PDB file of C-alpha atoms in Angstrom:
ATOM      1  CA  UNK A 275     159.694  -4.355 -36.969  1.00 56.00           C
ATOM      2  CA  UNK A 276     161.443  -6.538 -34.373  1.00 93.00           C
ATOM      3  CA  UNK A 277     160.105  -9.700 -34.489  1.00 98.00           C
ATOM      4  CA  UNK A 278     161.842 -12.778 -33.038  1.00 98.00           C
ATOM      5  CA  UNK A 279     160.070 -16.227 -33.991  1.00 98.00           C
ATOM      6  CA  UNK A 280     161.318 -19.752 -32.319  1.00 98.00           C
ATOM      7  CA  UNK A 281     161.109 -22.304 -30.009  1.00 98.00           C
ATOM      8  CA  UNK A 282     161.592 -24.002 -26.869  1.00 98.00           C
ATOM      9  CA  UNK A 283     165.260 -25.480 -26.475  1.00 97.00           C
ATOM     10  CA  UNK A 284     167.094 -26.981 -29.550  1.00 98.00           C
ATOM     11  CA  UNK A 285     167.677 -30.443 -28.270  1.00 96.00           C
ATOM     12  CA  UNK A 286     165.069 -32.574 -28.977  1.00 97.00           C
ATOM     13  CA  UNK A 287     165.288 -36.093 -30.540  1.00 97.00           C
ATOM     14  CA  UNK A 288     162.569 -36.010 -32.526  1.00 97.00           C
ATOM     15  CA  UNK A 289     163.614 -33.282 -34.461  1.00 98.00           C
ATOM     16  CA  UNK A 290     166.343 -35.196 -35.560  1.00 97.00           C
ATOM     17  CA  UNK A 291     164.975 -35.867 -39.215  1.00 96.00           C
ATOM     18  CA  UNK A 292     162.410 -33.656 -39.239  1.00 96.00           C
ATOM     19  CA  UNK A 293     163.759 -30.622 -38.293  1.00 98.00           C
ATOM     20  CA  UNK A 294     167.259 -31.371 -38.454  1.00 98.00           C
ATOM     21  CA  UNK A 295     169.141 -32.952 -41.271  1.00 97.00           C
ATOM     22  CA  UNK A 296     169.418 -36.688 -41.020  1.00 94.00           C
ATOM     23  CA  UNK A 297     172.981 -37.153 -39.657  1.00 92.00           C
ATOM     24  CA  UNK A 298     173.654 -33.676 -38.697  1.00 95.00           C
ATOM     25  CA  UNK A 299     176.057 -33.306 -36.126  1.00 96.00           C
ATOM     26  CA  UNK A 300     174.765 -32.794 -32.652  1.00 95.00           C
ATOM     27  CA  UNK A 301     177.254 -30.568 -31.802  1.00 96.00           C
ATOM     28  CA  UNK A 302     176.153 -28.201 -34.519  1.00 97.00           C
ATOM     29  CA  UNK A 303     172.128 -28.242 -34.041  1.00 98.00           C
ATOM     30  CA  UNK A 304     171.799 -24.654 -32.323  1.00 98.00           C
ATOM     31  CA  UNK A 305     174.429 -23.340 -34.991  1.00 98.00           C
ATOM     32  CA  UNK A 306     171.058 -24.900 -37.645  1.00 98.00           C
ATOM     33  CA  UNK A 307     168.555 -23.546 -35.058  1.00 98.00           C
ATOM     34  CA  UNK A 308     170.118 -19.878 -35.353  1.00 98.00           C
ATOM     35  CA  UNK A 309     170.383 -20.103 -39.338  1.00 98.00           C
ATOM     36  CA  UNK A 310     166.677 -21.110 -40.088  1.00 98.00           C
ATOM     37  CA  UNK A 311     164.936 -19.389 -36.362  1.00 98.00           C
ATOM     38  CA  UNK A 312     165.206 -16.031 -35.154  1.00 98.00           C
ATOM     39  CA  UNK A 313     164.507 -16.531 -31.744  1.00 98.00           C
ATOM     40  CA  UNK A 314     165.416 -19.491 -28.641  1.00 98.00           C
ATOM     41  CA  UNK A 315     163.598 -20.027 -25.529  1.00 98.00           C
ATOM     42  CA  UNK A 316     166.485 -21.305 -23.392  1.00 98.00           C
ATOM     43  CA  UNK A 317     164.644 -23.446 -21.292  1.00 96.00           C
ATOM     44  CA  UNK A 318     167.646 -25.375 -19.252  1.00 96.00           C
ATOM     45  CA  UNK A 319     167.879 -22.548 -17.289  1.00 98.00           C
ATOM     46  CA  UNK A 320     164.875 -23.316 -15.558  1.00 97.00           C
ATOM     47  CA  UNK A 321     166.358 -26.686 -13.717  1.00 97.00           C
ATOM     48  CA  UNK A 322     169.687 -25.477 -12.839  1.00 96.00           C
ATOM     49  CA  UNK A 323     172.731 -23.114 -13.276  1.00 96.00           C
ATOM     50  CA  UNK A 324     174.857 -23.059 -16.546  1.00 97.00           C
ATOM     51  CA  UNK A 325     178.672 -22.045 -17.091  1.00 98.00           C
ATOM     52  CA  UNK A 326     179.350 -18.799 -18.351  1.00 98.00           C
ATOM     53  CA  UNK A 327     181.071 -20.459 -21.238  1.00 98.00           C
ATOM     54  CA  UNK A 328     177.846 -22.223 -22.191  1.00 98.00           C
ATOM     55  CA  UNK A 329     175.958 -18.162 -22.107  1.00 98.00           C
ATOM     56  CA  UNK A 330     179.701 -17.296 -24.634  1.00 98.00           C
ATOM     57  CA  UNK A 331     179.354 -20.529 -26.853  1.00 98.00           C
ATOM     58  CA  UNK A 332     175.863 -20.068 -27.419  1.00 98.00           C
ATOM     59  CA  UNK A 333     176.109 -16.493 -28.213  1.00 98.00           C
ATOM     60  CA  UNK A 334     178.756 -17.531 -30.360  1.00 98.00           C
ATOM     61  CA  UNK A 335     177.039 -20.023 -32.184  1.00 98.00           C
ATOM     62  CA  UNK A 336     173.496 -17.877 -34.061  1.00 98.00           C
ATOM     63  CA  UNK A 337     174.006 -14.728 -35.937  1.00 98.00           C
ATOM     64  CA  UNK A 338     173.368 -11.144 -35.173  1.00 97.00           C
ATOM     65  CA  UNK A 339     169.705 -10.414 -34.616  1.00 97.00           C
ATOM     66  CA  UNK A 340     169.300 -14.236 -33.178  1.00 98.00           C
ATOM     67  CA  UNK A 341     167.807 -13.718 -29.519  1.00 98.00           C
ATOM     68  CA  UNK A 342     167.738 -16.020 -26.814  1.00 98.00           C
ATOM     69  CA  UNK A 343     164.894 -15.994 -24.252  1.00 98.00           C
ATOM     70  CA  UNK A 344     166.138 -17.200 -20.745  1.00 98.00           C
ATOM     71  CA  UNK A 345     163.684 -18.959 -18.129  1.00 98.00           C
ATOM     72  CA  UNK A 346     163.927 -18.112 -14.883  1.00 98.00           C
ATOM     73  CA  UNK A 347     165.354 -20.768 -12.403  1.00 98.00           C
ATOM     74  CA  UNK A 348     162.266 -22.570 -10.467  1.00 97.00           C
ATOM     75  CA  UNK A 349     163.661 -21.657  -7.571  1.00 97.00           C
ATOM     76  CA  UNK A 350     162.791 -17.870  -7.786  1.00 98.00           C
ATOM     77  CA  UNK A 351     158.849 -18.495  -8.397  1.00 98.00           C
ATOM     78  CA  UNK A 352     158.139 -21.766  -7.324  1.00 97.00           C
ATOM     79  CA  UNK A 353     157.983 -20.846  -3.651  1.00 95.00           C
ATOM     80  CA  UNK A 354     155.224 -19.559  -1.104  1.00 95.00           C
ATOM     81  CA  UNK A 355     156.755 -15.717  -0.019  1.00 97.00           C
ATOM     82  CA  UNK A 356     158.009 -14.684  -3.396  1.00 97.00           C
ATOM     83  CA  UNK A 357     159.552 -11.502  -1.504  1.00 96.00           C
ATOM     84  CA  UNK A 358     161.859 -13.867   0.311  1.00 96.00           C
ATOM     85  CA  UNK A 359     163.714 -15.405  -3.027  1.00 96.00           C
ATOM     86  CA  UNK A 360     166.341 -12.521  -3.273  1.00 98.00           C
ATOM     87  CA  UNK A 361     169.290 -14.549  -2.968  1.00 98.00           C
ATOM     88  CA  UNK A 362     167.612 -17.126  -5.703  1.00 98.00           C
ATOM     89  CA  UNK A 363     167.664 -14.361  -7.871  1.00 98.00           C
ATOM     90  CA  UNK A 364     170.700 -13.282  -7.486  1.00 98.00           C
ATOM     91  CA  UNK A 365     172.351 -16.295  -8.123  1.00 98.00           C
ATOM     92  CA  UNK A 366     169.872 -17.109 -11.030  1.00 98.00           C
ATOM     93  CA  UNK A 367     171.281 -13.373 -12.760  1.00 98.00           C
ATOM     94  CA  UNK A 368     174.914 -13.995 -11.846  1.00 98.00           C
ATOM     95  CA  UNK A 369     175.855 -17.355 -13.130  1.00 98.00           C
ATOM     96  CA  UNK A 370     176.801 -16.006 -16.561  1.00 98.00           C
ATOM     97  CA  UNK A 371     173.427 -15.074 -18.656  1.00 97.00           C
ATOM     98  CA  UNK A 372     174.832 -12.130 -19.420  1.00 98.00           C
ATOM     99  CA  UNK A 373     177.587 -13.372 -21.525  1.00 98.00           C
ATOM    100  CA  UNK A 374     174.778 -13.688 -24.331  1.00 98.00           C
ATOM    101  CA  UNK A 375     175.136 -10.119 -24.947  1.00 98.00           C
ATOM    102  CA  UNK A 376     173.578  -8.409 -27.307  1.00 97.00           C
ATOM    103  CA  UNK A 377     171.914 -11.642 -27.937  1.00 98.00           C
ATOM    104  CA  UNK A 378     170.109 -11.838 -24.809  1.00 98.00           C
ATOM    105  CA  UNK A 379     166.410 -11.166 -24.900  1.00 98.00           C
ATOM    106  CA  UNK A 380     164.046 -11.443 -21.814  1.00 98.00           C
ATOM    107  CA  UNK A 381     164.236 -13.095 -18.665  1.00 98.00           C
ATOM    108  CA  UNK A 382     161.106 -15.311 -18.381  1.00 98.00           C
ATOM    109  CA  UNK A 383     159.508 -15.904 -15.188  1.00 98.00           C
ATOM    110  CA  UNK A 384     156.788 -18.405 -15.012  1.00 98.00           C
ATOM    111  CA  UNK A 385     154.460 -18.951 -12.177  1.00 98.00           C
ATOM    112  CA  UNK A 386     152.675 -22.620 -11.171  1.00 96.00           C
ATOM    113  CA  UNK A 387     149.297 -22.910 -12.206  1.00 96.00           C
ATOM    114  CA  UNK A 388     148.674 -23.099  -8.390  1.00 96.00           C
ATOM    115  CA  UNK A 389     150.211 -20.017  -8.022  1.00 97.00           C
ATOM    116  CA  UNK A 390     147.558 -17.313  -6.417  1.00 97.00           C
ATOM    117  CA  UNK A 391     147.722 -13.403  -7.107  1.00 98.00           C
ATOM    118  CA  UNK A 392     148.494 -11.642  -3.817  1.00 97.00           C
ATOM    119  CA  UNK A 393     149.023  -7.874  -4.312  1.00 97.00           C
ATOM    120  CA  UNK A 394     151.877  -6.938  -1.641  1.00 98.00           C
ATOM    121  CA  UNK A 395     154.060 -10.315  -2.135  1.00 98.00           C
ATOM    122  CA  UNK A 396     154.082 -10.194  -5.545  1.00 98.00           C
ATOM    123  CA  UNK A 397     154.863  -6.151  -5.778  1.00 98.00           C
ATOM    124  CA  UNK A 398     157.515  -6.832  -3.096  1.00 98.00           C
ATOM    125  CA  UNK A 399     158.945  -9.600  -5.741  1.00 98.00           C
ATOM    126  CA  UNK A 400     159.035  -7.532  -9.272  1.00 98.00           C
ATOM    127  CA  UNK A 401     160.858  -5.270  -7.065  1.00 98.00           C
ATOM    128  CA  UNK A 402     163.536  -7.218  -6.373  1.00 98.00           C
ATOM    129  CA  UNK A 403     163.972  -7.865 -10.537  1.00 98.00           C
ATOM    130  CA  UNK A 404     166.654  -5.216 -10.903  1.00 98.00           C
ATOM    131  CA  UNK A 405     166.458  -3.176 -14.661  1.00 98.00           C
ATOM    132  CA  UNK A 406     170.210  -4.134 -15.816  1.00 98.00           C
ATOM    133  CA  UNK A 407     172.951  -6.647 -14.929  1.00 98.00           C
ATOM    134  CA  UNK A 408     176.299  -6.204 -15.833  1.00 97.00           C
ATOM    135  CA  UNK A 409     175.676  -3.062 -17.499  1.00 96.00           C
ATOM    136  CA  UNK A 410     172.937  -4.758 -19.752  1.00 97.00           C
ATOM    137  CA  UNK A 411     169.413  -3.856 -19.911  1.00 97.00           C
ATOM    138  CA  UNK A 412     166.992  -6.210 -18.965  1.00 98.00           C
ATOM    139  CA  UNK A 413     163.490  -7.339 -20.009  1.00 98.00           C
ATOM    140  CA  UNK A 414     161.278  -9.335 -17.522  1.00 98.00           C
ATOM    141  CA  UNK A 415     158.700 -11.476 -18.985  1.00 98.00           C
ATOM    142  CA  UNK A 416     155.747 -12.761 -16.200  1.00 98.00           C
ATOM    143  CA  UNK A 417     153.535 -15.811 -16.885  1.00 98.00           C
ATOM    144  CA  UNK A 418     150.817 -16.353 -14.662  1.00 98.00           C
ATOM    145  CA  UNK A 419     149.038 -19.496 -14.117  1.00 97.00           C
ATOM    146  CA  UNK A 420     146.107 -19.103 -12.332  1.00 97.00           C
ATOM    147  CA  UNK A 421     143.106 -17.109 -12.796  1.00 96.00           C
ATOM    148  CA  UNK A 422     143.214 -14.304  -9.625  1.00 98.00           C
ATOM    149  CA  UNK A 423     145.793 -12.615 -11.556  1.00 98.00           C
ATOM    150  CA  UNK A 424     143.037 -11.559 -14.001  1.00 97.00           C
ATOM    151  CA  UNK A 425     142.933  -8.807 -11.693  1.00 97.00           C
ATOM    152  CA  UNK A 426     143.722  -4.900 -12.839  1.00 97.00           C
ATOM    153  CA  UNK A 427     146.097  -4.156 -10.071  1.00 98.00           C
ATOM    154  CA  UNK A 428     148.150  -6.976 -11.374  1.00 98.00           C
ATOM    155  CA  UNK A 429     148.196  -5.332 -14.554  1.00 98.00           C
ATOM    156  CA  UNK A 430     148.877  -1.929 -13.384  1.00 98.00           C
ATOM    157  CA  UNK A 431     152.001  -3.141 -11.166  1.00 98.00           C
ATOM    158  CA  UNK A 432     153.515  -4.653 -14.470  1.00 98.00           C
ATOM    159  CA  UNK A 433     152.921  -1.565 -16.628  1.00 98.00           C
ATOM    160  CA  UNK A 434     154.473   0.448 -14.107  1.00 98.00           C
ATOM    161  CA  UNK A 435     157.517  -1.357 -13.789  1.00 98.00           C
ATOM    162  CA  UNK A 436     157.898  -1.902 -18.366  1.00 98.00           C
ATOM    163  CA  UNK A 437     157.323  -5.632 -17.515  1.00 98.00           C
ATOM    164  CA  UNK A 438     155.410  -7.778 -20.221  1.00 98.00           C
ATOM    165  CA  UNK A 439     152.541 -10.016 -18.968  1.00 98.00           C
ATOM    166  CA  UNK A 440     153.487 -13.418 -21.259  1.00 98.00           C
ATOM    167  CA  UNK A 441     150.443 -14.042 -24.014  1.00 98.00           C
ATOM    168  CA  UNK A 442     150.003 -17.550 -23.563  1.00 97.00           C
ATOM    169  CA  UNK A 443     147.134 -19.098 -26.336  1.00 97.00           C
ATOM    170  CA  UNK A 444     147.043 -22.508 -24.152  1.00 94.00           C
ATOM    171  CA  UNK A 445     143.920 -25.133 -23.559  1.00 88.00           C
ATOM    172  CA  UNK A 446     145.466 -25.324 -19.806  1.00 91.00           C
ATOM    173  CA  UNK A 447     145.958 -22.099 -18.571  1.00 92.00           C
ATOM    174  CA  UNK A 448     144.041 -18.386 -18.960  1.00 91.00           C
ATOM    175  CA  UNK A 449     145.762 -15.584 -21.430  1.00 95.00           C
ATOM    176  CA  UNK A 450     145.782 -12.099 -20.403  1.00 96.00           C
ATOM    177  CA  UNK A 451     145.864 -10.086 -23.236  1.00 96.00           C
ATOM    178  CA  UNK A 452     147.200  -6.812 -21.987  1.00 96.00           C
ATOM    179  CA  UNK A 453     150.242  -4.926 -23.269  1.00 96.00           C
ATOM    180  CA  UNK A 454     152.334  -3.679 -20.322  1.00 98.00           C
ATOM    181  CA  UNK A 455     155.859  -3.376 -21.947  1.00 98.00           C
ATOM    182  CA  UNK A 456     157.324  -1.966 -24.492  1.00 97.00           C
ATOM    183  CA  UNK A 457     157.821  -5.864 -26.039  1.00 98.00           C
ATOM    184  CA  UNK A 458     155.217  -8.753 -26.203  1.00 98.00           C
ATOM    185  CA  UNK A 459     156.369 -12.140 -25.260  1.00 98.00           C
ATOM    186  CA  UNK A 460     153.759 -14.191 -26.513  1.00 98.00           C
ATOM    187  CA  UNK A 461     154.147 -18.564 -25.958  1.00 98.00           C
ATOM    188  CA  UNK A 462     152.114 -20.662 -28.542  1.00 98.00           C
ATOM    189  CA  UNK A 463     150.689 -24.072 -27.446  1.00 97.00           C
ATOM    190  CA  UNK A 464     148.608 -25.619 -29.980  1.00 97.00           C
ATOM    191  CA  UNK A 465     150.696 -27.175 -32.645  1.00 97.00           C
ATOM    192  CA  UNK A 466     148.771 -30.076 -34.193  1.00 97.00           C
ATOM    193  CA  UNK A 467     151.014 -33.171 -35.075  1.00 97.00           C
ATOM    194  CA  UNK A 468     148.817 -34.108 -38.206  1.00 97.00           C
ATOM    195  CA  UNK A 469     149.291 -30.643 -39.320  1.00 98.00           C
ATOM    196  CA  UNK A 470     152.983 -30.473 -41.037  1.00 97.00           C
ATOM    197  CA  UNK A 471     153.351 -27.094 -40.088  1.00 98.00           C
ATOM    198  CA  UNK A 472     152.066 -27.236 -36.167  1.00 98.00           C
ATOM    199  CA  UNK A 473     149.135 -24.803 -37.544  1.00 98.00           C
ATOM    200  CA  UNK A 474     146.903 -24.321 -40.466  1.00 98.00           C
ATOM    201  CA  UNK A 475     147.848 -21.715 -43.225  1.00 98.00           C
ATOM    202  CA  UNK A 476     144.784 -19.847 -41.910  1.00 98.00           C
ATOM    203  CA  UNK A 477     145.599 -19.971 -38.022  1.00 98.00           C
ATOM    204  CA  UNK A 478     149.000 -19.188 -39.017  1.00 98.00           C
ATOM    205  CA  UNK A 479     148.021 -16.007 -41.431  1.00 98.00           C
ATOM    206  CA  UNK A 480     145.985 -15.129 -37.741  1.00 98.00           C
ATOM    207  CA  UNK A 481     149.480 -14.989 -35.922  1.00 98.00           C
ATOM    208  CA  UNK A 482     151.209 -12.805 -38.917  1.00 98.00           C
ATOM    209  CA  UNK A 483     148.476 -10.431 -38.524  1.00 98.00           C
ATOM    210  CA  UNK A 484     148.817 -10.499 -34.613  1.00 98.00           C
ATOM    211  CA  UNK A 485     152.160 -10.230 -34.681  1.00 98.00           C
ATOM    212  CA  UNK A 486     152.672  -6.954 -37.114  1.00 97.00           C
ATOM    213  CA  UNK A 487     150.165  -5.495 -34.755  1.00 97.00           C
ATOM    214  CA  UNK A 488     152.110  -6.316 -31.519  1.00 97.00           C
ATOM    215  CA  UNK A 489     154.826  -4.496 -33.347  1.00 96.00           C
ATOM    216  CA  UNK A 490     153.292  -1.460 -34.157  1.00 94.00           C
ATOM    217  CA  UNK A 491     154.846   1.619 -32.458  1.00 91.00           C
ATOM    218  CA  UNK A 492     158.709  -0.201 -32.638  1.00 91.00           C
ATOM    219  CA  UNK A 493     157.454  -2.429 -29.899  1.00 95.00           C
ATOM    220  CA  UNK A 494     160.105  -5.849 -29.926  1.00 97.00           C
ATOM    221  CA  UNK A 495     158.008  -8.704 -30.576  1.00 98.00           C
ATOM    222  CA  UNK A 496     159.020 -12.639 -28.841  1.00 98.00           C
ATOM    223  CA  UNK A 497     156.871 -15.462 -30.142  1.00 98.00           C
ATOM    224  CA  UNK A 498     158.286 -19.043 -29.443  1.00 98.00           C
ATOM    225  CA  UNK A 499     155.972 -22.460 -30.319  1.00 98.00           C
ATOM    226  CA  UNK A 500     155.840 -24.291 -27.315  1.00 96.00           C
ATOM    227  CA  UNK A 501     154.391 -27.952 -26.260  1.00 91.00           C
ATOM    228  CA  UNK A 502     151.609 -28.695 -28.511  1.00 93.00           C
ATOM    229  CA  UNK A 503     152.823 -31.315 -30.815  1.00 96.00           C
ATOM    230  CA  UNK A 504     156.152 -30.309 -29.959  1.00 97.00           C
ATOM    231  CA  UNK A 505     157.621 -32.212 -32.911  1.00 98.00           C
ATOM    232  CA  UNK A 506     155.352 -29.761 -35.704  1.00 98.00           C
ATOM    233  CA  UNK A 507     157.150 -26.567 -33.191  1.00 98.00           C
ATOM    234  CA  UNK A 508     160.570 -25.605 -35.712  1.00 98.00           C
ATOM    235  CA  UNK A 509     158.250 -26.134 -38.885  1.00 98.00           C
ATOM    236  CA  UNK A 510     155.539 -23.955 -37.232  1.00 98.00           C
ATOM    237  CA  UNK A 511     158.266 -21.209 -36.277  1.00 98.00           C
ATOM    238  CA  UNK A 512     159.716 -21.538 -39.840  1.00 98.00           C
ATOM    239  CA  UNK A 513     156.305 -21.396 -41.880  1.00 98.00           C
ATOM    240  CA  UNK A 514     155.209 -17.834 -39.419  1.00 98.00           C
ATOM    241  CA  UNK A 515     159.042 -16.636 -40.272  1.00 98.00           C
ATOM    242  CA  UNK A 516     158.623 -16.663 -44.034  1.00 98.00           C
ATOM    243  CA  UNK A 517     155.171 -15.460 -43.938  1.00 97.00           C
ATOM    244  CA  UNK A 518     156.181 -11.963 -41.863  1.00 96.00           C
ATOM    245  CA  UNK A 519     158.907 -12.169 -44.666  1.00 89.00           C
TER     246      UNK A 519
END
C-alpha cells in the first residue's frame, strides 16, 4: 500500500512545542515534518508563485517516499469562466513545482463554496489540466464546494479524465464519496483540540480501516488533517501513521 498521511503547511506557531521540539530551529521544521509525516499539503502555493529553488530545497529536505501535495494558485478556480484561466495555469505549472520530483504528489484544485457546477465550463477547464509537465506525470485532485456538483455527469467527466474528486469529511461543506482516480485524496477537518490526538482512538481506528480500503487494488492513497483544531493536526497525522504501521 501507498499511503501518504500529513498535513497542511509546516509553519505554524503553535506547533512550536507541541509538535515541534521546544527550541528547534526554524530553519529545520520541514526537515522534522518529513522524518515523523509521510505526506505535506503545500498550501503557499495557493496565494502566490514560489522559486524553483524553494520546489529543489524542499525536495531536498524529507526523505524518499515523503510526498508533497501542491494547491492550486486561486487564480485558476476562483474566477467566473473557468475555461478562460489558461494562462493562470500555465504560469501556476511553470514556476518550478516540478523541481519536487519524484516527490511531487497531486496538484490540488479547490473550488469556492460559491462555486456552481456547470457542465460545459467546467469540462472545457479539466481540459486545459494537461497529464505531465516537464516530463512528469501529473495527478489532479478537484474539491468542490457547493452542492450542484453532487451531480453524476460531474462524476463521470472526472473518471474519464483519472482525476480524483477530493473526500472532504467537513461540518461546512458536502463530501462526495466517489472514486474516480486511480488515488484518493481525502482532507480531514474535525480535529478536536481537547482531544490530544485531533481524534479519538475509535474515530481514528475508522480512518485506518478507510484508508487500507482506499488502497485496495495498488490505488495511492493522500490523507492530510486539515483546520479542525489545527494545533491537534501533526499528532492526529502521527497517531493514523503508526496505527497503518
Amino acid at each position: 500500500m501507498s499511503i501518504h498521511i500529513g498535513i497542511g503547511g509546516w509553519t505554524f506557531e503553535p506547533w512550536r512545542g507541541t509538535f515541534y521540539p521546544p527550541k528547534h530551529l526554524q530553519k529545520r521544521e520541514l526537515e522534522y515534518a518529513g522524518q515523523h509525516l509521510t505526506g505535506i499539503e503545500i498550501n503557499g502555493t495557493y496565494y502566490g508563485s514560489q522559486k524553483p529553488e524553494s520546489f529543489a530545497n524542499w525536495a531536498a529536505s524529507v526523505p524518499d517516499g515523503f510526498k508533497f501535495s501542491v494547491k492550486a494558485s486561486r487564480f485558476t478556480t476562483n474566477r467566473k469562466l473557468l475555461a478562460d484561466g489558461a494562462g493562470s495555469i500555465e504560469k501556476f505549472l511553470t514556476q518550478g513545482l516540478t523541481r519536487l520530483g519524484d516527490r511531487l504528489g497531486p496538484i490540488h484544485w479547490q473550488f469556492m463554496a460559491t462555486k456552481k457546477f456547470d457542465r460545459d465550463d467546467f469540462a472545457r477547464f479539466l481540459d486545459l489540466l494537461p497529464d505531465t509537465q516537464d516530463g512528469l506525470k501529473l495527478r489532479h485532485a478537484i474539491e468542490v464546494r457547493h452542492e450542484s456538483f453532487r451531480d453524476q455527469a460531474f462524476i463521470e467527466m472526472l473518471r474519464e479524465r483519472n482525476m480524483a474528486i477530493v473526500y472532504a469529511d467537513s461540518d461546512e461543506f458536502p463530501c462526495i464519496d466517489e472514486q474516480t482516480a486511480d488515488f484518493t485524496y481525502a482532507r480531514l477537518q474535525r480535529s478536536q483540540e481537547d482531544v490530544e490526538t485531533g481524534y479519538d482512538d475509535k474515530t481514528l481506528d475508522h480512518w485506518g480501516d478507510q484508508a487500507r480500503d482506499w488502497a485496495k487494488g495498488d490505488r495511492d492513497v493522500f490523507i492530510f488533517f486539515i483546520s479542525g483544531a489545527k494545533v491537534r493536526n501533526p499528532a492526529a497525522a502521527q497517531a493514523l501513521i503508526a496505527k497503518l504501521r
